[in-house]
Coordinates of C-alpha atoms in Angstrom, one line a residue:
M28 CA 90.9 124.2 14.4
D29 CA 92.6 126.7 12.0
A30 CA 91.3 129.6 14.1
F31 CA 92.6 128.1 17.3
T32 CA 96.0 127.5 15.7
S33 CA 96.2 131.0 14.3
F34 CA 95.5 132.4 17.7
F35 CA 98.7 130.9 19.1
E36 CA 100.7 131.6 15.9
S37 CA 99.8 135.2 16.1
R38 CA 101.5 135.3 19.5
S39 CA 104.8 134.5 17.9
S40 CA 104.3 136.8 14.8
S41 CA 110.0 148.2 17.2
R42 CA 112.6 152.9 20.6
N43 CA 111.4 156.4 20.2
S44 CA 112.6 159.3 22.3
W45 CA 109.4 160.4 23.9
T46 CA 108.4 163.9 24.8
Y47 CA 105.2 165.3 26.4
D48 CA 103.8 166.0 23.0
S49 CA 104.3 162.4 21.9
L50 CA 102.3 161.2 24.9
K51 CA 99.3 163.0 23.3
N52 CA 100.0 161.9 19.8
F53 CA 97.7 159.1 18.8
R54 CA 97.4 160.3 15.2
Q55 CA 99.1 157.2 13.9
I56 CA 96.0 155.3 15.1
S57 CA 93.0 155.9 12.8
P58 CA 89.6 156.6 14.3
I59 CA 88.3 153.2 13.3
V60 CA 91.2 151.5 15.1
Q61 CA 90.6 153.7 18.1
I62 CA 87.0 152.6 18.3
H63 CA 88.1 149.0 17.9
L64 CA 90.6 149.4 20.8
K65 CA 87.8 150.8 23.0
Q66 CA 85.7 147.7 22.2
V67 CA 88.7 145.4 22.9
Y68 CA 89.5 147.0 26.3
L69 CA 85.8 147.2 27.3
S70 CA 85.5 143.5 26.6
L71 CA 88.7 142.9 28.5
C72 CA 87.3 144.8 31.5
C73 CA 84.2 142.7 31.4
A74 CA 86.3 139.5 31.2
L75 CA 88.3 140.6 34.2
I76 CA 85.1 141.1 36.2
A77 CA 83.9 137.6 35.2
S78 CA 87.3 136.2 36.2
A79 CA 87.0 137.9 39.6
A80 CA 83.5 136.3 40.0
G81 CA 85.0 132.9 39.1
A82 CA 87.6 133.3 41.8
Y83 CA 84.9 134.3 44.3
L84 CA 82.9 131.2 43.4
H85 CA 85.9 129.0 44.1
I86 CA 86.2 130.6 47.6
L87 CA 82.5 129.8 48.2
W88 CA 82.3 126.3 46.8
N89 CA 85.8 125.2 46.0
I90 CA 85.1 124.6 42.3
G91 CA 88.6 125.5 40.9
G92 CA 90.8 122.7 39.5
L93 CA 91.3 120.5 36.5
L94 CA 87.7 120.7 35.4
T95 CA 87.6 124.5 35.4
T96 CA 91.0 124.5 33.5
L97 CA 89.5 122.2 30.9
G98 CA 86.4 124.3 30.8
C99 CA 88.5 127.4 30.2
M100 CA 90.4 125.8 27.3
G101 CA 87.2 124.4 25.9
S102 CA 85.5 127.8 25.9
M103 CA 88.5 129.3 24.2
F104 CA 88.5 126.6 21.5
W105 CA 84.8 127.0 21.0
L106 CA 85.1 130.8 20.8
L107 CA 87.9 130.6 18.2
S108 CA 85.9 128.1 16.2
T109 CA 82.8 130.3 16.2
P110 CA 82.3 132.6 13.1
P111 CA 82.8 136.3 13.9
Y112 CA 79.2 137.2 12.9
Q113 CA 77.9 135.3 15.9
E114 CA 79.0 138.1 18.1
Q115 CA 76.8 137.6 21.2
K116 CA 77.7 133.9 21.4
R117 CA 81.4 134.7 21.2
V118 CA 81.2 137.4 23.9
A119 CA 79.3 134.9 26.1
L120 CA 82.1 132.3 25.5
L121 CA 84.7 134.9 26.3
M122 CA 83.0 135.6 29.6
A123 CA 82.7 131.8 30.3
A124 CA 86.4 131.3 29.6
A125 CA 87.2 134.2 32.0
L126 CA 84.9 132.8 34.6
F127 CA 86.6 129.4 34.4
Q128 CA 90.0 131.0 34.4
G129 CA 89.2 132.9 37.6
A130 CA 88.0 129.7 39.3
S131 CA 91.2 128.0 38.2
I132 CA 93.3 130.8 39.9
G133 CA 91.1 130.4 43.0
P134 CA 93.4 127.8 44.7
L135 CA 96.1 130.4 44.9
I136 CA 93.8 132.3 47.3
D137 CA 93.4 129.1 49.3
L138 CA 97.2 128.9 49.5
A139 CA 97.3 132.4 51.0
I140 CA 94.7 131.3 53.6
R141 CA 96.6 128.2 54.5
I142 CA 99.8 130.2 55.0
D143 CA 98.1 132.3 57.7
P144 CA 94.9 130.6 58.9
S145 CA 94.2 133.1 61.6
L146 CA 90.7 134.5 61.0
T147 CA 91.7 137.9 62.2
K148 CA 94.4 138.2 59.7
V149 CA 92.9 136.4 56.7
F150 CA 91.0 139.3 55.3
Y151 CA 93.9 141.7 55.7
Y152 CA 96.5 139.3 54.4
V153 CA 94.6 137.9 51.4
G154 CA 92.9 141.2 50.6
S155 CA 96.2 143.2 50.6
I156 CA 98.0 140.6 48.6
L157 CA 95.3 140.3 46.0
V158 CA 94.7 144.0 45.7
S159 CA 98.4 144.7 45.5
A160 CA 98.9 142.0 42.9
F161 CA 95.9 143.2 40.8
V162 CA 97.0 146.8 41.0
G163 CA 100.6 146.0 40.1
C164 CA 99.5 143.8 37.2
G165 CA 97.0 146.5 36.0
V166 CA 99.7 149.3 36.2
A167 CA 102.2 147.1 34.3
F168 CA 99.6 146.1 31.7
G169 CA 98.4 149.7 31.2
C170 CA 102.0 151.1 31.0
F171 CA 103.2 148.6 28.5
S172 CA 100.0 148.8 26.4
V173 CA 100.3 152.6 26.2
A174 CA 104.0 152.2 25.3
A175 CA 103.0 149.9 22.4
M176 CA 100.4 152.3 21.2
L177 CA 102.7 155.3 21.2
A178 CA 105.6 153.5 19.5
R179 CA 106.0 153.4 15.8
R180 CA 103.9 150.8 14.0
R181 CA 105.5 147.4 14.0
E182 CA 108.4 148.6 16.1
Y183 CA 108.0 145.8 18.7
L184 CA 106.6 143.0 16.5
Y185 CA 110.1 141.7 15.9
L186 CA 110.2 140.7 19.6
G187 CA 107.6 138.0 18.9
G188 CA 110.3 135.5 17.8
L189 CA 112.4 136.2 20.9
L190 CA 109.4 135.8 23.2
S191 CA 108.4 132.6 21.6
S192 CA 111.9 131.3 22.2
G193 CA 111.6 132.4 25.8
L194 CA 108.2 130.6 26.1
S195 CA 109.8 127.5 24.7
I196 CA 112.6 127.7 27.3
L197 CA 110.0 128.0 30.1
F198 CA 108.1 124.9 28.8
W199 CA 111.2 122.7 28.7
L200 CA 112.4 124.0 32.1
H201 CA 109.1 123.2 33.6
F202 CA 109.0 119.8 31.8
A203 CA 112.5 118.9 33.1
S204 CA 111.8 120.0 36.7
S205 CA 108.6 118.0 36.7
I206 CA 110.6 114.8 35.8
F207 CA 114.0 115.3 37.5
G208 CA 112.8 117.6 40.3
G209 CA 113.6 121.3 40.6
S210 CA 115.4 123.5 43.1
A211 CA 114.0 126.7 44.7
A212 CA 116.4 128.7 42.6
L213 CA 115.1 127.1 39.4
F214 CA 111.5 127.8 40.4
K215 CA 112.4 131.5 41.1
F216 CA 114.1 131.7 37.7
E217 CA 111.0 130.2 35.9
L218 CA 108.8 132.7 37.9
Y219 CA 110.6 135.9 37.1
F220 CA 111.6 134.9 33.6
G221 CA 108.0 133.9 32.8
L222 CA 106.9 137.3 34.2
L223 CA 109.4 139.0 31.8
V224 CA 108.2 137.0 28.8
F225 CA 104.5 137.7 29.4
V226 CA 105.1 141.4 30.0
G227 CA 106.8 141.4 26.6
Y228 CA 103.8 139.7 25.1
I229 CA 101.6 142.6 26.3
V230 CA 103.6 145.0 24.1
V231 CA 103.8 142.7 21.1
D232 CA 100.2 141.6 21.2
T233 CA 99.0 145.2 21.6
Q234 CA 101.0 146.3 18.5
D235 CA 99.8 143.2 16.7
I236 CA 96.2 144.0 17.4
I237 CA 96.7 147.6 16.2
E238 CA 98.4 146.4 13.1
K239 CA 95.7 143.8 12.3
A240 CA 93.0 146.4 12.9
H241 CA 94.7 148.7 10.4
L242 CA 94.6 145.8 7.9
G243 CA 90.9 145.3 8.5
D244 CA 90.8 142.6 11.2
L245 CA 88.3 144.1 13.7
D246 CA 87.6 140.9 15.7
Y247 CA 87.5 142.6 19.1
V248 CA 86.4 139.5 21.0
K249 CA 89.4 137.5 19.8
H250 CA 91.7 140.4 20.5
A251 CA 90.3 140.8 24.0
L252 CA 90.9 137.1 24.6
T253 CA 94.6 137.6 23.6
L254 CA 95.0 140.4 26.1
F255 CA 93.1 138.5 28.8
T256 CA 95.5 135.6 28.6
D257 CA 98.4 138.0 28.9
F258 CA 96.8 139.7 31.9
A259 CA 96.1 136.4 33.6
A260 CA 99.6 135.1 33.1
V261 CA 101.2 138.2 34.5
F262 CA 98.7 138.4 37.4
V263 CA 99.3 134.8 38.4
R264 CA 103.1 135.3 38.5
I265 CA 102.9 138.6 40.4
L266 CA 100.6 136.9 42.9
I267 CA 102.9 133.9 43.4
I268 CA 105.9 136.2 43.8
M269 CA 104.1 138.3 46.5
L270 CA 102.9 135.1 48.3
K271 CA 106.5 133.8 48.3
N272 CA 107.9 137.1 49.6
S273 CA 105.2 137.3 52.3
E274 CA 105.9 133.7 53.3
E275 CA 109.6 134.3 53.6
K276 CA 109.0 137.4 55.7
E277 CA 106.7 135.4 58.1
N278 CA 109.3 132.7 58.4
K279 CA 112.0 135.3 59.2
K280 CA 109.8 136.8 61.9
K281 CA 109.2 133.3 63.4
K282 CA 112.9 132.6 63.5
R283 CA 113.6 135.9 65.3
R284 CA 111.0 135.1 68.0
Y285 CA 112.8 131.8 68.7

């Protein structure tokens, strides 16, 4: 339980003028930390593959929903409660959590199909939306991760408090809208503000992982899980934004026809 609590506490735990030489300067990151980061990002890539497999399984058998969400949370809890020396078990739990997370995102793909059920357009529509959302999320994740690596140590960690406050605002807005009802404007605000918050977490969590590694915490599975949750949160919001924009464009085209 303490490990599970510390995972979320760590999420709430600094601007250089860059030159071309600074882009090649990773000397502030020791070789041990560099090896650790390679392990973290390799595990993250494997988790993303597992997540994609989960989304595909949902398309085949419609398995995504409450059970897969609970399965994802249970796998994370189990992973964080497992001692670090049980490495293979923890990696397997990370892949299971990613698989369940992918299946839970699967209904968004069904939403895309329902927007345009024409079989001739489904592959192009869904494929282009998903690829664009994934590429956009990957570019943003990569850029902000590299920015955190190149910045001075601990430079962005102070943002953790601000991001936690933003996350709290999102929670209460969502809670209020679920009870009292919400407008389209409020939904858009939650969507874009949430995207901003989780992009900020990419920077903070990357620096936090580097700082912990400098202090001897080389738990790459736990750190990969942290970055995976950031990636998933950003991907979902980018996907929803692109779906909403495409839906609005389709509605405008239909209005013009009539």
